[in-house]
mmCIF file of C-alpha atoms and ligand atoms in Angstrom:
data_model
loop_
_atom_site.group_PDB
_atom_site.id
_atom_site.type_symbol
_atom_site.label_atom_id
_atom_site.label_comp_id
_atom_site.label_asym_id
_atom_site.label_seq_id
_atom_site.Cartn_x
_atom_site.Cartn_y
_atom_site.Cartn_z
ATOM 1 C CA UNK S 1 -35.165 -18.692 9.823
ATOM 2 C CA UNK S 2 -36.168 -19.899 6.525
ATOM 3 C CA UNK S 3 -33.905 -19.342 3.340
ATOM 4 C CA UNK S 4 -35.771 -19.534 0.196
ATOM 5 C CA UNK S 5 -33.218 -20.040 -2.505
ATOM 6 C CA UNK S 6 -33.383 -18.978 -6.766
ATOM 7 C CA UNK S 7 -35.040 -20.916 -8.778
ATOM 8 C CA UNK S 8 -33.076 -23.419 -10.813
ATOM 9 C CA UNK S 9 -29.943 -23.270 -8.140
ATOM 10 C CA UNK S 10 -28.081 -26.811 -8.833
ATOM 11 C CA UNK S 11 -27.453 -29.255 -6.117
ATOM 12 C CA UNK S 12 -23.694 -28.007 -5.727
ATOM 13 C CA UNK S 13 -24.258 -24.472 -5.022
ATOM 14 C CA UNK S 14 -26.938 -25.963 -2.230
ATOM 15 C CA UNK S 15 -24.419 -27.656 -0.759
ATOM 16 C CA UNK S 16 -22.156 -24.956 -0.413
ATOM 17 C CA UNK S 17 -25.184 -22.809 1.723
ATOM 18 C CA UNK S 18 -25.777 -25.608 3.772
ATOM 19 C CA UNK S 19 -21.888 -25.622 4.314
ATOM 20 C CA UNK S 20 -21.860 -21.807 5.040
ATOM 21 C CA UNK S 21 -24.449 -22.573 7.561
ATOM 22 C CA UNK S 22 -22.788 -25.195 8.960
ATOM 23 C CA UNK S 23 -20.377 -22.532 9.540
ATOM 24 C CA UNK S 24 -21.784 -20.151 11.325
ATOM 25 C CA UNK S 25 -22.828 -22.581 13.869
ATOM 26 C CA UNK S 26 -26.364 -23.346 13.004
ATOM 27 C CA UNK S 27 -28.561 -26.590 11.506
ATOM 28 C CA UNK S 28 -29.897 -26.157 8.126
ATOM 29 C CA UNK S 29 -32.756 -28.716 7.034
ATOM 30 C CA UNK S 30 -33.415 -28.354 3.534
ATOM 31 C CA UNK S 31 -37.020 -29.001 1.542
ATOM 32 C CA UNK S 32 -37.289 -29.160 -2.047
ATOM 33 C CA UNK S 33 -40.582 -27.828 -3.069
ATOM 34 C CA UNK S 34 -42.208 -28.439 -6.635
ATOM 35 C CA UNK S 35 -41.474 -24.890 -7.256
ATOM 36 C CA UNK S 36 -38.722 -23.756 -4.831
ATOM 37 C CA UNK S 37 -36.317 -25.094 -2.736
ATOM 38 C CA UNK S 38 -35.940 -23.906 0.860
ATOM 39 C CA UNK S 39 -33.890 -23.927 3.693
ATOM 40 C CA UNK S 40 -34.778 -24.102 7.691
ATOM 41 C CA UNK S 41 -32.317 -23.218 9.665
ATOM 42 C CA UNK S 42 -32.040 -23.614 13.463
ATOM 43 C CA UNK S 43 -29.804 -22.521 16.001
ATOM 44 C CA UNK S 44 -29.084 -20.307 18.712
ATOM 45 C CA UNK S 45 -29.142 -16.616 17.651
ATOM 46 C CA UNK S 46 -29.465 -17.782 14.467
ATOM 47 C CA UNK S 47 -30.986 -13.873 13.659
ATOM 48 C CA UNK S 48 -27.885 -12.562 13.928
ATOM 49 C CA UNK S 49 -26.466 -14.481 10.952
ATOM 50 C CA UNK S 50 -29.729 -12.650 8.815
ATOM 51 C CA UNK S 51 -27.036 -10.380 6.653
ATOM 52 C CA UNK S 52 -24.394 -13.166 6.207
ATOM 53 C CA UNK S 53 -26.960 -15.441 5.241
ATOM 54 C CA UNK S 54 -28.605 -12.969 2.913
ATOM 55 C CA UNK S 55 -25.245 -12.619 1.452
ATOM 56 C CA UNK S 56 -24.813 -16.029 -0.047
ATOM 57 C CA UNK S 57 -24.948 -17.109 -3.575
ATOM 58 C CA UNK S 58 -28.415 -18.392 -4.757
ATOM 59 C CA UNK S 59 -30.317 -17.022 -1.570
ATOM 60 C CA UNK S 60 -33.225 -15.131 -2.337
ATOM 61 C CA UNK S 61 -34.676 -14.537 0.946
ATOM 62 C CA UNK S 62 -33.990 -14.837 4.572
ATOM 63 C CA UNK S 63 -37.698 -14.484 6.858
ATOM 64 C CA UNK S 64 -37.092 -14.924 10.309
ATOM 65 C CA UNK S 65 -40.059 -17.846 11.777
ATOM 66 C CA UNK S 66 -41.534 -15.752 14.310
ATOM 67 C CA UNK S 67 -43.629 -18.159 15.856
ATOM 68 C CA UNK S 68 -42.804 -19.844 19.058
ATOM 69 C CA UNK S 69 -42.482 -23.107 17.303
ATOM 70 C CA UNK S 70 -40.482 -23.392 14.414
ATOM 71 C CA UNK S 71 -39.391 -26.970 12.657
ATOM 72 C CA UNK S 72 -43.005 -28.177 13.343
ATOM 73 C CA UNK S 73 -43.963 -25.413 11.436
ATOM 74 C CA UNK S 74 -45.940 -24.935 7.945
ATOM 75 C CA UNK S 75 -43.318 -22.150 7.220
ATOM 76 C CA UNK S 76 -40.402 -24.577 7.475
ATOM 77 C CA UNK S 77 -41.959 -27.237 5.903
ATOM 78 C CA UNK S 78 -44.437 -26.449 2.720
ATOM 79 C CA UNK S 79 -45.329 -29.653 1.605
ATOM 80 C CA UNK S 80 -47.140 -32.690 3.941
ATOM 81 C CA UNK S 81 -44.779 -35.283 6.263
ATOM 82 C CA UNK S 82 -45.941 -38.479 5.656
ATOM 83 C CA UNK S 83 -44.676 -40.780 8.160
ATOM 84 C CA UNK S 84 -44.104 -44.285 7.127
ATOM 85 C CA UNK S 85 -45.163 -46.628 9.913
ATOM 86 C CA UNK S 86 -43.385 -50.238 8.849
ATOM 87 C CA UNK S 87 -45.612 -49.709 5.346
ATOM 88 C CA UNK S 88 -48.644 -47.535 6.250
ATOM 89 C CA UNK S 89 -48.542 -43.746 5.304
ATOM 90 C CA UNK S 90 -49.708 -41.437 7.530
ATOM 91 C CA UNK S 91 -50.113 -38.155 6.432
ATOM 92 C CA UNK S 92 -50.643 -39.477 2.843
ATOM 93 C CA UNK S 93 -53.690 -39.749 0.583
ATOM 94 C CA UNK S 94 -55.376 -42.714 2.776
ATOM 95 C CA UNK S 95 -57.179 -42.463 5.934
ATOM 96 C CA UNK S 96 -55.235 -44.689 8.659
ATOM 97 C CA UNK S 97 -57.527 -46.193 11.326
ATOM 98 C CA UNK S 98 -56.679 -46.903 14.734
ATOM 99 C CA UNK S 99 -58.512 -49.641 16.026
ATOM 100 C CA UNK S 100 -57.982 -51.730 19.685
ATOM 101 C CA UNK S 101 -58.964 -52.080 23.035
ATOM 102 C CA UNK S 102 -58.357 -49.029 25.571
ATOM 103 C CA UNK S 103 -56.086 -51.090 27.849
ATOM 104 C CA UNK S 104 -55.002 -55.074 26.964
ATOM 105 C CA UNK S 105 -56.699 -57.195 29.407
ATOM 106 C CA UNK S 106 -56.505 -61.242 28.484
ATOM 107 C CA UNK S 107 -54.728 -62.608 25.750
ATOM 108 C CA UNK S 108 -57.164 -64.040 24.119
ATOM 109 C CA UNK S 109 -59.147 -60.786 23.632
ATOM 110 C CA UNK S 110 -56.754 -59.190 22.625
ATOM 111 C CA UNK S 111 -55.995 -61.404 19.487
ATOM 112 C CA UNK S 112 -59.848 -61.801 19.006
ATOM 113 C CA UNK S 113 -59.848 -57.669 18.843
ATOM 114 C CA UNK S 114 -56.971 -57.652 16.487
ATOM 115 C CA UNK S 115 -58.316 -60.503 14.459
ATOM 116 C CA UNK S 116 -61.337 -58.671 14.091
ATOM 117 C CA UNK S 117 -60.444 -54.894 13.664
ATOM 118 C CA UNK S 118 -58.230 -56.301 11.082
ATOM 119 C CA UNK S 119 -60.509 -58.621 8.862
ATOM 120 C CA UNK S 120 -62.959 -54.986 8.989
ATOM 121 C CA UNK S 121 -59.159 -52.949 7.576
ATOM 122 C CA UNK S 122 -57.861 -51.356 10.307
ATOM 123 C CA UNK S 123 -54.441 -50.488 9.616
ATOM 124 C CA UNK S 124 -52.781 -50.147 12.950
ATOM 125 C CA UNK S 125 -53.371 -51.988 16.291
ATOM 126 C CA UNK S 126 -54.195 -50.157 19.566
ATOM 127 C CA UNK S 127 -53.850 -51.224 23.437
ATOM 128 C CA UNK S 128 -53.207 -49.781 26.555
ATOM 129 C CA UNK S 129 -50.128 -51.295 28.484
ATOM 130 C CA UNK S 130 -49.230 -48.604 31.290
ATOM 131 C CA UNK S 131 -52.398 -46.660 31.739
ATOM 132 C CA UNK S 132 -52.780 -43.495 32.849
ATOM 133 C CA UNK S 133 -55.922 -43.441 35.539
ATOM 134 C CA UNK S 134 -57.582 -40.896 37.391
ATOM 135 C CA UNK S 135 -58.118 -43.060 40.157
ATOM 136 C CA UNK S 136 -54.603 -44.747 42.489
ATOM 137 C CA UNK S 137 -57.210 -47.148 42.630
ATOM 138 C CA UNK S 138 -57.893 -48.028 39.434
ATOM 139 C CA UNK S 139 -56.773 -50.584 36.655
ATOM 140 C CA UNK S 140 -52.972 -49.830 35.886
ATOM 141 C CA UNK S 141 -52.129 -51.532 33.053
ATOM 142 C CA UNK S 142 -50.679 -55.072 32.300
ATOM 143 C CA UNK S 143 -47.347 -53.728 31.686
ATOM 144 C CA UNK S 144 -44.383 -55.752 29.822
ATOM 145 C CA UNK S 145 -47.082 -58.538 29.599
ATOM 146 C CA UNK S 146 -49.387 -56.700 27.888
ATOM 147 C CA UNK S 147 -46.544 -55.303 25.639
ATOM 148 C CA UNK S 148 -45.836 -59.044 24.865
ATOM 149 C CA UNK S 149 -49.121 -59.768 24.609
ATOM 150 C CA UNK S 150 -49.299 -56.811 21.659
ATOM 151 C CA UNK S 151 -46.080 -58.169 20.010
ATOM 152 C CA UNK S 152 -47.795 -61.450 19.394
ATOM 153 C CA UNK S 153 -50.866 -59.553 18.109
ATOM 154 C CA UNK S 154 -48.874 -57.507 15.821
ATOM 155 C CA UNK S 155 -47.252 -60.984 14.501
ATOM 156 C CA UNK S 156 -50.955 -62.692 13.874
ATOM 157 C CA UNK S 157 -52.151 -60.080 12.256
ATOM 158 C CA UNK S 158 -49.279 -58.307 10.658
ATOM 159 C CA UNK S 159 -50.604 -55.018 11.862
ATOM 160 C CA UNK S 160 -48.545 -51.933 13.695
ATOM 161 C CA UNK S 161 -48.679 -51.486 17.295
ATOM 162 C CA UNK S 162 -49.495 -47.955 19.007
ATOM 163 C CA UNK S 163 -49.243 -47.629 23.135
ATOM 164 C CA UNK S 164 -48.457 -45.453 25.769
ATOM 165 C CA UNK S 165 -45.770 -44.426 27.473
ATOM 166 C CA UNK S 166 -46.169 -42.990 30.064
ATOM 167 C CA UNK S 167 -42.785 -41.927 32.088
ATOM 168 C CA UNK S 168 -39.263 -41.672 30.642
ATOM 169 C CA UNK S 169 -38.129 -44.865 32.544
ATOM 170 C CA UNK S 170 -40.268 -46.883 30.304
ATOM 171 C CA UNK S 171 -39.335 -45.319 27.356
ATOM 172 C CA UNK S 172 -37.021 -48.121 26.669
ATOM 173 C CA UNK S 173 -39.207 -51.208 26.690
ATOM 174 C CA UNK S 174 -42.157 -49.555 25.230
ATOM 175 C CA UNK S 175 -39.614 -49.036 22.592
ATOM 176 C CA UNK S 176 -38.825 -52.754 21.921
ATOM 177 C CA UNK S 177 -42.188 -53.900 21.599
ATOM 178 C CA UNK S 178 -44.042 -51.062 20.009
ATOM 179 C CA UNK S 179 -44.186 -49.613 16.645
ATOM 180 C CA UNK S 180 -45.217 -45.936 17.501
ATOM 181 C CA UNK S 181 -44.964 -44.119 20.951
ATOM 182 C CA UNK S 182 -48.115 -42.927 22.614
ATOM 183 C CA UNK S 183 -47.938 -39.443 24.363
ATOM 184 C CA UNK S 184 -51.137 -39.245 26.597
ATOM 185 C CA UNK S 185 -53.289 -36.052 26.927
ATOM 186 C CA UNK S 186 -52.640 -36.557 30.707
ATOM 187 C CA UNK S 187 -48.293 -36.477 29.755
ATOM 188 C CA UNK S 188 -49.066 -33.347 26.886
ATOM 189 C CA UNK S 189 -46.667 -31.530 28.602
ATOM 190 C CA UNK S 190 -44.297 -33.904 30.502
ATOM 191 C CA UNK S 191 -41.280 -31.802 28.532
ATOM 192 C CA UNK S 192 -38.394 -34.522 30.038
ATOM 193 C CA UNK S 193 -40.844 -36.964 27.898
ATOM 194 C CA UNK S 194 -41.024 -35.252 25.333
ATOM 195 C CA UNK S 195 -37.563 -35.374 25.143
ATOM 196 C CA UNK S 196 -36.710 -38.483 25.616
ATOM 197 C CA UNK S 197 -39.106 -39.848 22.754
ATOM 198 C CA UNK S 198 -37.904 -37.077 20.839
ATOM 199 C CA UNK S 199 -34.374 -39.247 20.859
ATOM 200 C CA UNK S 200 -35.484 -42.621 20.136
ATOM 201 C CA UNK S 201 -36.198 -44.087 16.629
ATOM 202 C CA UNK S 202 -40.070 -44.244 16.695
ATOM 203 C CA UNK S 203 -42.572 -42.888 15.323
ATOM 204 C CA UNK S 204 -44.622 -40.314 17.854
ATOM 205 C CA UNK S 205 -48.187 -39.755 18.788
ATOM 206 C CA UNK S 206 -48.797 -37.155 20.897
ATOM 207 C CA UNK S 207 -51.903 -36.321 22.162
ATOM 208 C CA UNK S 208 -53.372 -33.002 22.832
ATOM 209 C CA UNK S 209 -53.340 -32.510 26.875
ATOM 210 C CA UNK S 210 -57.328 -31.520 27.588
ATOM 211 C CA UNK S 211 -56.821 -28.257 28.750
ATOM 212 C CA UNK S 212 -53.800 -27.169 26.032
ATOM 213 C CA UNK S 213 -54.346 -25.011 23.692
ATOM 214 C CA UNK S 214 -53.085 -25.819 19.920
ATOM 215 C CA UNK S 215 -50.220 -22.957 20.216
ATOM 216 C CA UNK S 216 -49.189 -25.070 23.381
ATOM 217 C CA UNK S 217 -49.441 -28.409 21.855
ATOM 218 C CA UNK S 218 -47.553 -27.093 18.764
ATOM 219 C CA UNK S 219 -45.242 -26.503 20.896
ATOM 220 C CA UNK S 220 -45.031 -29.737 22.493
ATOM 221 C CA UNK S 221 -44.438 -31.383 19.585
ATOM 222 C CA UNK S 222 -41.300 -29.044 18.952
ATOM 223 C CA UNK S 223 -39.919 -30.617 21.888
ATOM 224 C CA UNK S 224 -40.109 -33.854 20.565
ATOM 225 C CA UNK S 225 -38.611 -32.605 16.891
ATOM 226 C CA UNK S 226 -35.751 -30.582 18.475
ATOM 227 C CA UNK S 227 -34.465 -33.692 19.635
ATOM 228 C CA UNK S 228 -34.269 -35.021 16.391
ATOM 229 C CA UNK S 229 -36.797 -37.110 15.921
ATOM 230 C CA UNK S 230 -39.259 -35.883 12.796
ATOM 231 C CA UNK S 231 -41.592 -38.454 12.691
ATOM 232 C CA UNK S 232 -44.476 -36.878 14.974
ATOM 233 C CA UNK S 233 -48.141 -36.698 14.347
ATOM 234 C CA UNK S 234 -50.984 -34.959 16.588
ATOM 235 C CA UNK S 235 -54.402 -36.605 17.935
ATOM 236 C CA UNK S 236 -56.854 -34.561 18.932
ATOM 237 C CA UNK S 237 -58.899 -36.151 21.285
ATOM 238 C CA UNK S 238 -60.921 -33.563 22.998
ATOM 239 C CA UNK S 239 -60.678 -30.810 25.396
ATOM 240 C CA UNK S 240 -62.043 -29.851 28.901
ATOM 241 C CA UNK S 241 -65.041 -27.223 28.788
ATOM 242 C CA UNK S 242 -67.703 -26.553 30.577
ATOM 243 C CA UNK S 243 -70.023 -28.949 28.656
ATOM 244 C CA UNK S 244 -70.926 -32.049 30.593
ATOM 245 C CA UNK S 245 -73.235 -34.163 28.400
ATOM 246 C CA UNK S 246 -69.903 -35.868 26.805
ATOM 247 C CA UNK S 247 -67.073 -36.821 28.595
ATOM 248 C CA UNK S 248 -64.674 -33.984 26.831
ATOM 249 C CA UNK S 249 -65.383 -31.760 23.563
ATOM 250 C CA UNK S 250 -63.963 -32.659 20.189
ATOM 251 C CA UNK S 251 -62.351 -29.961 18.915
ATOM 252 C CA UNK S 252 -63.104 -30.188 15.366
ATOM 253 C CA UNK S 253 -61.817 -26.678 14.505
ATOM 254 C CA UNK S 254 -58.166 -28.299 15.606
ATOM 255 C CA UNK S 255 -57.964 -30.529 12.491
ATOM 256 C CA UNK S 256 -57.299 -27.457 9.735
ATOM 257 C CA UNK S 257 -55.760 -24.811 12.244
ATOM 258 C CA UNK S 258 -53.582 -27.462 12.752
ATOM 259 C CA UNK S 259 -53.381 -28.643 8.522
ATOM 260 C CA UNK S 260 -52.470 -24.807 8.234
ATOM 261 C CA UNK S 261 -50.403 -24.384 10.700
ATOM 262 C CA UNK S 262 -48.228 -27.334 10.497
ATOM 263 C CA UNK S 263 -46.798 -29.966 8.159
ATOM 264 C CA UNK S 264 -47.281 -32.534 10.473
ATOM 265 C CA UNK S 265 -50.281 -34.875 10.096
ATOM 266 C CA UNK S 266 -53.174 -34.971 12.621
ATOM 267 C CA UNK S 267 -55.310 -37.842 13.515
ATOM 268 C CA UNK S 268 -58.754 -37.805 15.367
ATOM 269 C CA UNK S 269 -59.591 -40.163 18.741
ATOM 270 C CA UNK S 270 -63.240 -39.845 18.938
ATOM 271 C CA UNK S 271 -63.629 -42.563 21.726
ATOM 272 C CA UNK S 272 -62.125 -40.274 24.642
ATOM 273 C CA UNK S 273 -62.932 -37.155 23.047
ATOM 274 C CA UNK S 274 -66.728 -38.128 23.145
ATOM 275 C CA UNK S 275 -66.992 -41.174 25.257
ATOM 276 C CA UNK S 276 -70.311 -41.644 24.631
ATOM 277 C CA UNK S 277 -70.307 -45.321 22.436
ATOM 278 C CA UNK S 278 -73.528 -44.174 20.308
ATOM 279 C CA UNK S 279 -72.206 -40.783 19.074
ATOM 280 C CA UNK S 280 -68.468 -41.620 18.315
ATOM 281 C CA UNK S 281 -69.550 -42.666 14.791
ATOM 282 C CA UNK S 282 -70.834 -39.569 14.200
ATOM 283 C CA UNK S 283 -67.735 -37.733 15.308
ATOM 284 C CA UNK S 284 -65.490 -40.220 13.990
ATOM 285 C CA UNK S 285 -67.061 -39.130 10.302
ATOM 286 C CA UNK S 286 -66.953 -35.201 10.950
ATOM 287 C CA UNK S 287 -62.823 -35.694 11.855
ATOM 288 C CA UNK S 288 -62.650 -37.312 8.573
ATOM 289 C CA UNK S 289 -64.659 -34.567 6.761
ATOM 290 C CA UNK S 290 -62.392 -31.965 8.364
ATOM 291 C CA UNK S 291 -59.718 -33.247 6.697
ATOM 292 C CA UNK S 292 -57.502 -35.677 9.335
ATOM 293 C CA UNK S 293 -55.524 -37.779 8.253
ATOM 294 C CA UNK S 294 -56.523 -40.631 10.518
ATOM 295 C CA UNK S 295 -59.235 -41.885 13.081
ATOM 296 C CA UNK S 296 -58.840 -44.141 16.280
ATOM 297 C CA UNK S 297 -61.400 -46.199 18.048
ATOM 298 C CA UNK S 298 -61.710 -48.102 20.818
ATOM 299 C CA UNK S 299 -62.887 -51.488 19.975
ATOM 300 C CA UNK S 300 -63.785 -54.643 22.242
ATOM 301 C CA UNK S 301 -64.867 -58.074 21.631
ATOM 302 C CA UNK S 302 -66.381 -58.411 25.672
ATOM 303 C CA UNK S 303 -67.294 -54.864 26.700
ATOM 304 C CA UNK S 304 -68.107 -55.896 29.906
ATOM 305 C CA UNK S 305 -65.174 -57.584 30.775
ATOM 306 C CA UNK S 306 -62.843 -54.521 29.607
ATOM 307 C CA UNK S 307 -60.269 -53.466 32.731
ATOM 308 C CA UNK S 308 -60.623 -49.836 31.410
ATOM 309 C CA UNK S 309 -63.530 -47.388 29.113
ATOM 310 C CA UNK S 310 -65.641 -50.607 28.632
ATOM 311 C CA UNK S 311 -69.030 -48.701 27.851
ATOM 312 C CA UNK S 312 -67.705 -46.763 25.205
ATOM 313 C CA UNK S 313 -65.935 -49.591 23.305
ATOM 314 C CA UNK S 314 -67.519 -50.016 19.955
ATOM 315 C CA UNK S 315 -68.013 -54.103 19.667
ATOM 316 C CA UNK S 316 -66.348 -55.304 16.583
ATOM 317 C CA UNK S 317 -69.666 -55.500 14.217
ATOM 318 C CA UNK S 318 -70.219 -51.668 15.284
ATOM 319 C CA UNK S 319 -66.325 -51.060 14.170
ATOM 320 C CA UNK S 320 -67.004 -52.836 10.952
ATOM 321 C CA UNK S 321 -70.165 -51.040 10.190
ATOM 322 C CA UNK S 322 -68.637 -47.564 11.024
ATOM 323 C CA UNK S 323 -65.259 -48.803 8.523
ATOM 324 C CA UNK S 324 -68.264 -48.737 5.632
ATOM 325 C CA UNK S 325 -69.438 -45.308 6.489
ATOM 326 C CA UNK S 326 -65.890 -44.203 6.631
ATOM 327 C CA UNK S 327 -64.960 -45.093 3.182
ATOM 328 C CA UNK S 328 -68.042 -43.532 1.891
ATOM 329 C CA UNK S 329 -67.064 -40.124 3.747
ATOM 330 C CA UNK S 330 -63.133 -40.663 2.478
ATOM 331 C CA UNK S 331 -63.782 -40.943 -0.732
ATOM 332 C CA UNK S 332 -66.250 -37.993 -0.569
ATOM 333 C CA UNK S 333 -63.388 -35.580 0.537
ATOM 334 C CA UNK S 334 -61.193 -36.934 -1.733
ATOM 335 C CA UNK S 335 -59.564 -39.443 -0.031
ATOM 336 C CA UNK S 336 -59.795 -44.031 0.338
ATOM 337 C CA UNK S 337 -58.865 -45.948 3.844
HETATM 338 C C1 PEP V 1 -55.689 -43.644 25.495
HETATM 339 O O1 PEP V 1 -55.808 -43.364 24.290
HETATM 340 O O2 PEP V 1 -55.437 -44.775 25.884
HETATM 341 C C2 PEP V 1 -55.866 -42.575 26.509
HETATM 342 C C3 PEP V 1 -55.628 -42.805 27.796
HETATM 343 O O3 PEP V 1 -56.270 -41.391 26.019
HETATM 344 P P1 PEP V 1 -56.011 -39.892 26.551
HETATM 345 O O4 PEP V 1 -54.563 -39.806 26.915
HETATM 346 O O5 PEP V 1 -56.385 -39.071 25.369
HETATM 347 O O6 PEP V 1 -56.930 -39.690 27.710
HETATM 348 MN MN1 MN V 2 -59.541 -45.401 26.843
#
């Protein structure tokens, strides 16, 4: 439910609702708005409490969230969470960019990627050290080596590191080498995941799963918030239809449902939801003019010699090119990288 409260209420009567709350057995979570300050509260037949709640001093309302996913929620939240990723805002005024290799392969391309990606002003490093794969068959990911392998990157360049994890069993390493947790679209609804990032200390990227729709996703990410941990943010990265030409469909439309719908912040990946390395610019720039908050790209010094998504790799002249266009479209919409 959310409690709005009267204006000019002083910080001791909030404290006293919150108490009350406490009380009766539920969470509050309290905002302070520009105009208003309001109240979230959480718990298990928290309805019930509507009339004591209604009761208290200084409450003006009492609306019940009737949505099936509440603290992610634009209603419990008004204003945007900006998550604060060792220094870099997300969620903020600036664009963040997401730039890396799909999965780490050598060393040495690795810290030629994040040398690069950096000197264009990418603010966060990507890399793939457990890697989902359609195929048994397939590249698997370096694992803890690769993880290392980021942790020196991260120390060259000074940039964040983003991976995936990929089962709950690896939550715990992933955890001491990376900056922010990866949720894949393949893990969108692994809920014992979910819930297990959702009690660590990092920050949380979860992807959409292809075939989810944004209710579901939503939904996902209340998993992860229950649990206590707030700092979440959604990438869209393309969904299953029955278009073949590109390897998935960006869902454009996602970025403001999801703006309206949630306080969270939302971030494009136009390499997987395209994978098509000549029209991910393109797409890159439309996420941007739709109003996310962030873009990530797969970048490689030595397509060719990429373990995983080689061909749509952008090489790191083609990532510094599309950084110029991005500013331009930033700053059209308001907004600087
Ligand atoms: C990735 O970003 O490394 C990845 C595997 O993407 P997705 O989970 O969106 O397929
Ligand atoms: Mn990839």
């Amino acid at each position: 439910m959310i409690i709005t409260l009267k204006s000019g209420i002083n910080k001791k009567q909030v404290d006293n609702i919150t108490k009350s709350i406490k009380k009766f057995g539920l969470t509050p979570h309290v905002s302070h708005g520009a105009v208003k300050t309001i109240i979230g509260v959480i718990g298990a037949n928290e309805h019930k409490h509507k009339q004591q709640l209604e009761s208290l001093e200084g409450v003006e309302t009492v609306t019940p969230i009737l949505k099936p996913y509440k603290m992610v929620s634009r209603e419990f939240k008004k204003d945007n969470t900006v998550i604060d990723i060792k220094g870099v805002k997300l969620g903020g005024q600036q664009v963040v960019v997401f730039a890396g290799p799909c999965s780490v392969d050598t060393r040495e391309n690795l810290m030629t990627c994040a040398r690069e990606v950096k000197k264009s002003g990418a603010h966060i490093l990507r890399g793939g050290a457990f890697k989902p794969r359609t195929s048994p068959y397939a590249f698997q990911g370096h694992g803890e080596t690769a993880l290392k392998y980021l942790a020196e990157a991260r120390k060259l360049t000074g940039l964040p590191v983003v991976t995936e994890v990929m089962d709950t069993r690896q939550v715990e390493i992933v955890c001491k080498y990376a900056d922010i947790l990866q949720i894949g679209a393949r893990n969108g609804q692994n809920f014992d995941l979910l819930r297990e990032v959702g009690q660590s200390k990092k920050p949380v990227m979860l992807k959409r799963g292809m075939a989810n729709t944004i209710e579901e996703w939503l939904m996902s990410a209340e998993y992860i918030v229950a649990k206590g941990n707030r700092n979440v943010f959604f990438c869209e990265r393309g969904i299953r239809t029955f278009e073949t030409a590109t390897r998935f469909t960006m869902d454009i439309n996602a970025i403001p449902t999801i703006k309206h719908l949630s306080h969270l912040p939302v971030i494009i990946d136009p390499s997987h939801g395209v994978g098509v390395r000549d029209y991910i610019g393109s797409i890159a720039l439309a996420g941007i003019a739709a109003g996310a908050d962030g873009v990530m790209v797969e970048v490689h010094p030595k397509p060719t010699e990429a373990l995983s998504d080689g061909p749509q790799a952008l090489l790191p002249v083609m990532f510094d090119s599309l950084m110029n266009e991005m500013r331009k479209v930033a700053l059209a919409v308001g907004r600087t990288i």
